Protein backbone atom coordinates (compact mmCIF):
# COMPACT_ATOMS: atom_id res chain seq x y z
CA UNK A 1 0.00 0.00 0.00
CA UNK A 2 1.26 3.51 -0.73
CA UNK A 3 2.29 5.76 2.14
CA UNK A 4 -0.49 7.99 3.50
CA UNK A 5 -0.44 11.57 2.22
CA UNK A 6 0.86 14.26 4.58
CA UNK A 7 -0.27 17.79 3.75
CA UNK A 8 0.24 21.06 5.50
CA UNK A 9 -1.12 24.50 6.19
CA UNK A 10 1.80 26.94 6.25
CA UNK A 11 0.32 30.37 6.91
CA UNK A 12 2.35 33.48 7.62
CA UNK A 13 0.90 35.31 10.63
CA UNK A 14 1.24 38.71 8.98
CA UNK A 15 -2.44 39.54 9.09
CA UNK A 16 -5.85 37.96 8.89
CA UNK A 17 -6.39 35.28 6.23
CA UNK A 18 -8.17 36.59 3.15
CA UNK A 19 -10.59 34.77 0.93
CA UNK A 20 -7.79 33.52 -1.33
CA UNK A 21 -5.88 32.05 1.62
CA UNK A 22 -9.07 30.30 2.75
CA UNK A 23 -9.61 28.94 -0.76
CA UNK A 24 -6.12 27.40 -0.90
CA UNK A 25 -6.42 26.09 2.68
CA UNK A 26 -9.77 24.45 1.91
CA UNK A 27 -8.35 22.64 -1.13
CA UNK A 28 -5.22 21.56 0.76
CA UNK A 29 -7.38 20.16 3.56
CA UNK A 30 -9.85 18.42 1.21
CA UNK A 31 -7.04 16.81 -0.77
CA UNK A 32 -5.63 15.27 2.41
CA UNK A 33 -8.94 14.33 4.03
CA UNK A 34 -10.29 12.77 0.82
CA UNK A 35 -7.41 10.26 0.97
CA UNK A 36 -7.44 9.72 4.74
CA UNK A 37 -4.11 11.50 5.16
CA UNK A 38 -2.59 13.67 7.87
CA UNK A 39 -2.64 17.45 7.98
CA UNK A 40 0.04 19.53 9.68
CA UNK A 41 0.07 23.18 10.68
CA UNK A 42 3.31 25.14 10.55
CA UNK A 43 3.52 28.83 11.36
CA UNK A 44 5.73 30.71 8.89
CA UNK A 45 6.66 33.61 11.14
CA UNK A 46 10.22 34.20 9.92
CA UNK A 47 9.88 37.89 9.25
CA UNK A 48 9.86 39.68 12.62
CA UNK A 49 8.81 42.96 10.99
CA UNK A 50 5.61 41.53 9.57
CA UNK A 51 4.58 38.64 11.82
CA UNK A 52 2.87 38.85 15.18
CA UNK A 53 2.06 36.03 17.65
CA UNK A 54 -1.51 37.25 18.03
CA UNK A 55 -2.06 36.80 14.30
CA UNK A 56 -0.93 33.16 14.66
CA UNK A 57 -3.56 32.62 17.35
CA UNK A 58 -6.23 34.26 15.21
CA UNK A 59 -5.21 32.15 12.21
CA UNK A 60 -5.65 28.97 14.21
CA UNK A 61 -8.97 30.15 15.54
CA UNK A 62 -10.11 31.00 11.99
CA UNK A 63 -9.09 27.55 10.69
CA UNK A 64 -11.05 25.92 13.53
CA UNK A 65 -14.09 28.09 12.76
CA UNK A 66 -13.89 27.04 9.10
CA UNK A 67 -13.84 23.38 10.14
CA UNK A 68 -10.34 22.86 8.72
CA UNK A 69 -8.62 20.80 11.39
CA UNK A 70 -5.08 19.49 11.63
CA UNK A 71 -3.54 16.40 13.20
CA UNK A 72 -0.21 17.82 14.28
CA UNK A 73 0.94 21.35 15.01
CA UNK A 74 0.32 24.08 17.57
CA UNK A 75 -3.05 24.73 19.18
CA UNK A 76 -4.57 28.22 19.55
CA UNK A 77 -2.82 30.03 22.37
CA UNK A 78 0.23 27.71 22.46
CA UNK A 79 3.50 29.50 23.02
CA UNK A 80 5.73 29.41 19.91
CA UNK A 81 7.75 26.18 19.92
CA UNK A 82 10.73 25.09 17.86
CA UNK A 83 8.66 22.29 16.43
CA UNK A 84 6.13 24.32 14.47
CA UNK A 85 7.14 28.00 14.49
CA UNK A 86 9.75 28.92 11.93
CA UNK A 87 11.02 31.82 14.02
CA UNK A 88 12.23 29.17 16.51
CA UNK A 89 13.91 26.89 13.99
CA UNK A 90 16.97 28.95 13.11
CA UNK A 91 19.54 26.25 14.13
CA UNK A 92 17.90 23.81 11.70
CA UNK A 93 18.02 26.33 8.84
CA UNK A 94 21.63 27.12 9.68
CA UNK A 95 22.47 23.40 9.33
CA UNK A 96 20.91 23.33 5.88
CA UNK A 97 22.77 26.49 4.92
CA UNK A 98 26.05 24.96 6.13
CA UNK A 99 25.42 21.89 3.96
CA UNK A 100 24.90 24.09 0.90
CA UNK A 101 27.96 26.15 1.78
CA UNK A 102 30.05 22.99 2.05
CA UNK A 103 29.03 22.23 -1.54
CA UNK A 104 30.23 25.69 -2.64
CA UNK A 105 26.68 26.81 -3.37
CA UNK A 106 26.43 29.87 -1.11
CA UNK A 107 27.96 33.32 -1.61
CA UNK A 108 27.65 36.67 0.15
CA UNK A 109 25.78 39.44 -1.60
CA UNK A 110 26.35 43.08 -0.68
CA UNK A 111 23.92 44.65 -3.13
CA UNK A 112 21.67 47.31 -1.68
CA UNK A 113 17.97 47.43 -2.31
CA UNK A 114 18.52 50.35 -4.68
CA UNK A 115 21.10 48.41 -6.72
CA UNK A 116 18.83 45.41 -6.87
CA UNK A 117 15.98 47.57 -7.99
CA UNK A 118 18.02 49.31 -10.69
CA UNK A 119 19.31 45.96 -11.98
CA UNK A 120 15.97 44.21 -11.96
CA UNK A 121 15.79 43.02 -15.50
CA UNK A 122 12.95 40.91 -16.82
CA UNK A 123 10.57 39.82 -14.11
CA UNK A 124 9.54 36.27 -13.66
CA UNK A 125 5.91 35.43 -13.23
CA UNK A 126 5.74 35.92 -9.47
CA UNK A 127 6.87 39.51 -9.91
CA UNK A 128 10.16 39.08 -8.04
CA UNK A 129 13.10 40.50 -9.93
CA UNK A 130 15.70 37.99 -10.99
CA UNK A 131 19.10 38.78 -9.48
CA UNK A 132 21.70 39.74 -12.08
CA UNK A 133 24.46 37.85 -10.24
CA UNK A 134 26.82 40.76 -9.75
CA UNK A 135 28.21 39.48 -6.40
CA UNK A 136 28.74 35.95 -7.73
CA UNK A 137 32.24 36.70 -8.91
CA UNK A 138 33.54 38.50 -5.81
CA UNK A 139 36.84 37.05 -4.63
CA UNK A 140 37.09 36.03 -0.95
CA UNK A 141 39.30 39.11 -0.40
CA UNK A 142 36.76 41.46 -1.96
CA UNK A 143 34.00 39.87 0.11
CA UNK A 144 36.07 40.21 3.30
CA UNK A 145 36.71 43.90 2.58
CA UNK A 146 33.04 44.61 1.95
CA UNK A 147 32.00 42.66 5.08
CA UNK A 148 33.81 45.23 7.20
CA UNK A 149 31.24 47.89 6.39
CA UNK A 150 28.15 45.93 5.50
CA UNK A 151 26.57 42.63 6.55
CA UNK A 152 25.88 40.55 3.45
CA UNK A 153 22.82 38.57 2.50
CA UNK A 154 23.61 35.00 1.47
CA UNK A 155 22.55 33.67 -1.92
CA UNK A 156 22.33 30.25 -3.50
CA UNK A 157 24.48 29.76 -6.57
CA UNK A 158 22.07 27.98 -8.90
CA UNK A 159 23.28 25.98 -11.89
CA UNK A 160 22.53 26.65 -15.55
CA UNK A 161 20.21 23.67 -15.57
CA UNK A 162 16.63 23.10 -16.65
CA UNK A 163 14.49 21.48 -14.00
CA UNK A 164 11.16 19.88 -14.90
CA UNK A 165 8.35 18.80 -12.62
CA UNK A 166 4.65 18.04 -12.90
CA UNK A 167 2.27 20.19 -10.90
CA UNK A 168 -0.85 18.34 -9.79
CA UNK A 169 -3.15 20.97 -11.28
CA UNK A 170 -1.05 23.08 -13.66
CA UNK A 171 0.65 20.13 -15.39
CA UNK A 172 4.25 19.78 -16.58
CA UNK A 173 6.59 22.76 -16.10
CA UNK A 174 10.24 23.29 -16.96
CA UNK A 175 12.38 26.14 -15.72
CA UNK A 176 15.99 27.05 -16.29
CA UNK A 177 17.26 27.76 -12.80
CA UNK A 178 19.88 30.30 -13.73
CA UNK A 179 17.92 32.21 -16.33
CA UNK A 180 14.49 32.15 -14.67
CA UNK A 181 14.90 31.71 -10.91
CA UNK A 182 18.36 33.27 -10.59
CA UNK A 183 20.57 33.16 -7.50
CA UNK A 184 18.05 33.52 -4.72
CA UNK A 185 18.41 34.71 -1.13
CA UNK A 186 18.88 32.06 1.56
CA UNK A 187 19.49 34.40 4.48
CA UNK A 188 18.84 38.12 4.61
CA UNK A 189 21.52 40.59 5.63
CA UNK A 190 19.80 40.98 9.03
CA UNK A 191 20.23 37.24 9.65
CA UNK A 192 16.60 36.25 8.99
CA UNK A 193 16.38 33.04 6.96
CA UNK A 194 14.48 33.25 3.70
CA UNK A 195 11.20 31.55 2.98
CA UNK A 196 12.84 29.85 -0.03
CA UNK A 197 15.15 27.89 2.26
CA UNK A 198 12.93 27.45 5.31
CA UNK A 199 9.72 26.23 3.65
CA UNK A 200 11.16 23.37 1.57
CA UNK A 201 13.57 22.33 4.34
CA UNK A 202 10.67 22.19 6.80
CA UNK A 203 8.42 20.36 4.36
CA UNK A 204 11.06 17.69 4.15
CA UNK A 205 11.87 17.57 7.90
CA UNK A 206 8.16 17.37 8.75
CA UNK A 207 7.53 14.51 6.33
CA UNK A 208 5.21 16.52 4.07
CA UNK A 209 4.42 14.61 0.88
CA UNK A 210 1.98 17.07 -0.72
CA UNK A 211 2.19 20.86 -0.89
CA UNK A 212 -1.01 22.61 -1.96
CA UNK A 213 -0.72 26.39 -2.19
CA UNK A 214 -1.66 29.40 -4.32
CA UNK A 215 -0.40 29.79 -7.86
CA UNK A 216 1.67 32.80 -6.86
CA UNK A 217 4.20 30.27 -5.52
CA UNK A 218 4.41 28.22 -8.70
CA UNK A 219 7.41 30.29 -9.75
CA UNK A 220 9.20 29.35 -6.51
CA UNK A 221 8.78 25.64 -6.99
CA UNK A 222 11.68 24.78 -9.31
CA UNK A 223 14.17 26.42 -6.96
CA UNK A 224 12.63 24.67 -3.95
CA UNK A 225 12.88 21.29 -5.71
CA UNK A 226 16.48 22.06 -6.66
CA UNK A 227 17.27 22.96 -3.06
CA UNK A 228 15.74 19.77 -1.72
CA UNK A 229 17.48 17.55 -4.26
CA UNK A 230 20.78 19.28 -3.55
CA UNK A 231 20.33 18.64 0.17
CA UNK A 232 19.48 15.02 -0.57
CA UNK A 233 15.77 15.17 0.34
CA UNK A 234 12.96 13.88 -1.88
CA UNK A 235 10.69 16.76 -2.96
CA UNK A 236 6.96 16.57 -2.17
CA UNK A 237 4.24 16.58 -4.81
CA UNK A 238 3.16 20.17 -5.59
CA UNK A 239 -0.31 21.42 -6.49
CA UNK A 240 -0.82 25.13 -7.23
CA UNK A 241 -4.37 26.37 -6.85
CA UNK A 242 -5.96 29.28 -8.73
CA UNK A 243 -5.77 32.71 -7.19
CA UNK A 244 -8.87 34.72 -6.43
CA UNK A 245 -8.51 38.21 -7.85
CA UNK A 246 -10.29 41.37 -6.74
CA UNK A 247 -12.92 42.66 -9.22
CA UNK A 248 -10.31 45.10 -10.59
CA UNK A 249 -7.98 42.16 -11.40
CA UNK A 250 -5.37 42.64 -8.67
CA UNK A 251 -4.35 39.92 -6.25
CA UNK A 252 -6.03 39.87 -2.86
CA UNK A 253 -3.60 41.07 -0.19
CA UNK A 254 -3.59 40.69 3.56
CA UNK A 255 -2.25 44.19 4.01
CA UNK A 256 -5.22 45.61 2.06
CA UNK A 257 -7.54 43.68 4.38
CA UNK A 258 -9.24 42.33 1.27
CA UNK A 259 -12.20 40.15 2.16
CA UNK A 260 -10.47 39.05 5.31
CA UNK A 261 -11.91 36.60 7.76
CA UNK A 262 -12.59 39.35 10.27
CA UNK A 263 -15.09 40.95 7.88
CA UNK A 264 -16.47 37.59 6.75
CA UNK A 265 -16.97 36.25 10.27
CA UNK A 266 -18.64 39.48 11.35
CA UNK A 267 -21.18 38.97 8.61
CA UNK A 268 -21.72 35.22 8.77
CA UNK A 269 -23.28 33.25 11.61
CA UNK A 270 -21.56 30.06 10.38
CA UNK A 271 -18.83 29.21 7.85
CA UNK A 272 -21.19 27.24 5.64
CA UNK A 273 -22.18 30.00 3.17
CA UNK A 274 -18.51 30.86 2.74
CA UNK A 275 -17.37 27.24 2.25
CA UNK A 276 -20.30 26.76 -0.15
CA UNK A 277 -19.32 29.83 -2.20
CA UNK A 278 -15.68 28.72 -2.36
CA UNK A 279 -16.67 25.17 -3.31
CA UNK A 280 -18.75 26.65 -6.13
CA UNK A 281 -15.85 28.81 -7.35
CA UNK A 282 -13.56 25.77 -7.15
CA UNK A 283 -15.83 23.63 -9.32
CA UNK A 284 -17.09 21.32 -6.57
CA UNK A 285 -20.69 22.58 -6.47
CA UNK A 286 -22.96 23.72 -9.27
CA UNK A 287 -24.32 26.53 -7.07
CA UNK A 288 -23.01 28.35 -3.98
CA UNK A 289 -25.11 26.27 -1.58
CA UNK A 290 -24.06 26.49 2.10
CA UNK A 291 -22.12 23.40 3.09
CA UNK A 292 -19.58 22.27 5.68
CA UNK A 293 -16.00 21.46 4.68
CA UNK A 294 -16.56 17.93 5.97
CA UNK A 295 -19.50 17.39 3.61
CA UNK A 296 -17.24 18.16 0.63
CA UNK A 297 -14.74 15.39 1.46
CA UNK A 298 -16.62 12.64 -0.43
CA UNK A 299 -17.12 14.78 -3.55
CA UNK A 300 -13.59 16.16 -3.73
CA UNK A 301 -11.35 15.31 -6.68
CA UNK A 302 -8.57 17.40 -8.25
CA UNK A 303 -10.06 16.56 -11.64
CA UNK A 304 -13.03 18.79 -10.83
CA UNK A 305 -11.01 21.79 -9.69
CA UNK A 306 -10.72 24.91 -11.84
CA UNK A 307 -7.15 25.60 -12.98
CA UNK A 308 -7.06 29.31 -13.83
CA UNK A 309 -7.19 32.35 -11.62
CA UNK A 310 -10.66 33.79 -11.05
CA UNK A 311 -11.90 37.34 -10.78
CA UNK A 312 -14.37 37.66 -7.93
CA UNK A 313 -17.75 39.17 -8.70
CA UNK A 314 -18.29 42.76 -7.61
CA UNK A 315 -19.32 43.12 -4.01
CA UNK A 316 -18.73 39.44 -3.31
CA UNK A 317 -19.45 39.89 0.36
CA UNK A 318 -22.74 41.72 -0.17
CA UNK A 319 -24.10 39.79 -3.13
CA UNK A 320 -22.67 36.34 -2.86
CA UNK A 321 -22.82 35.48 0.83
N1 LIG B 1 3.65 31.11 4.18
C1 LIG B 1 3.20 31.26 2.84
C2 LIG B 1 1.98 32.15 2.81
O1 LIG B 1 1.32 32.32 3.81
C3 LIG B 1 2.86 29.95 2.18
C4 LIG B 1 4.07 29.20 1.83
C5 LIG B 1 3.85 27.86 1.18
O2 LIG B 1 2.73 27.35 1.17
O3 LIG B 1 4.85 27.31 0.69
O4 LIG B 1 1.68 32.68 1.76
XYZ file of C-alpha atoms and ligand atoms in Angstrom, residues 8 10-12 21 42 44 195 199 203 211-213 216-217 224 254, ligand 1:
27
model
C 0.237 21.060 5.495
C 1.798 26.935 6.246
C 0.320 30.370 6.913
C 2.345 33.484 7.617
C -5.884 32.051 1.619
C 3.311 25.137 10.548
C 5.734 30.712 8.888
C 11.204 31.549 2.980
C 9.719 26.232 3.653
C 8.416 20.358 4.363
C 2.190 20.862 -0.891
C -1.009 22.609 -1.962
C -0.723 26.392 -2.192
C 1.672 32.795 -6.858
C 4.195 30.269 -5.517
C 12.629 24.665 -3.953
C -3.595 40.693 3.563
N 3.650 31.111 4.180
C 3.202 31.265 2.836
C 1.977 32.147 2.815
O 1.320 32.323 3.815
C 2.859 29.948 2.180
C 4.066 29.199 1.831
C 3.855 27.864 1.178
O 2.734 27.350 1.165
O 4.852 27.311 0.693
O 1.682 32.680 1.764
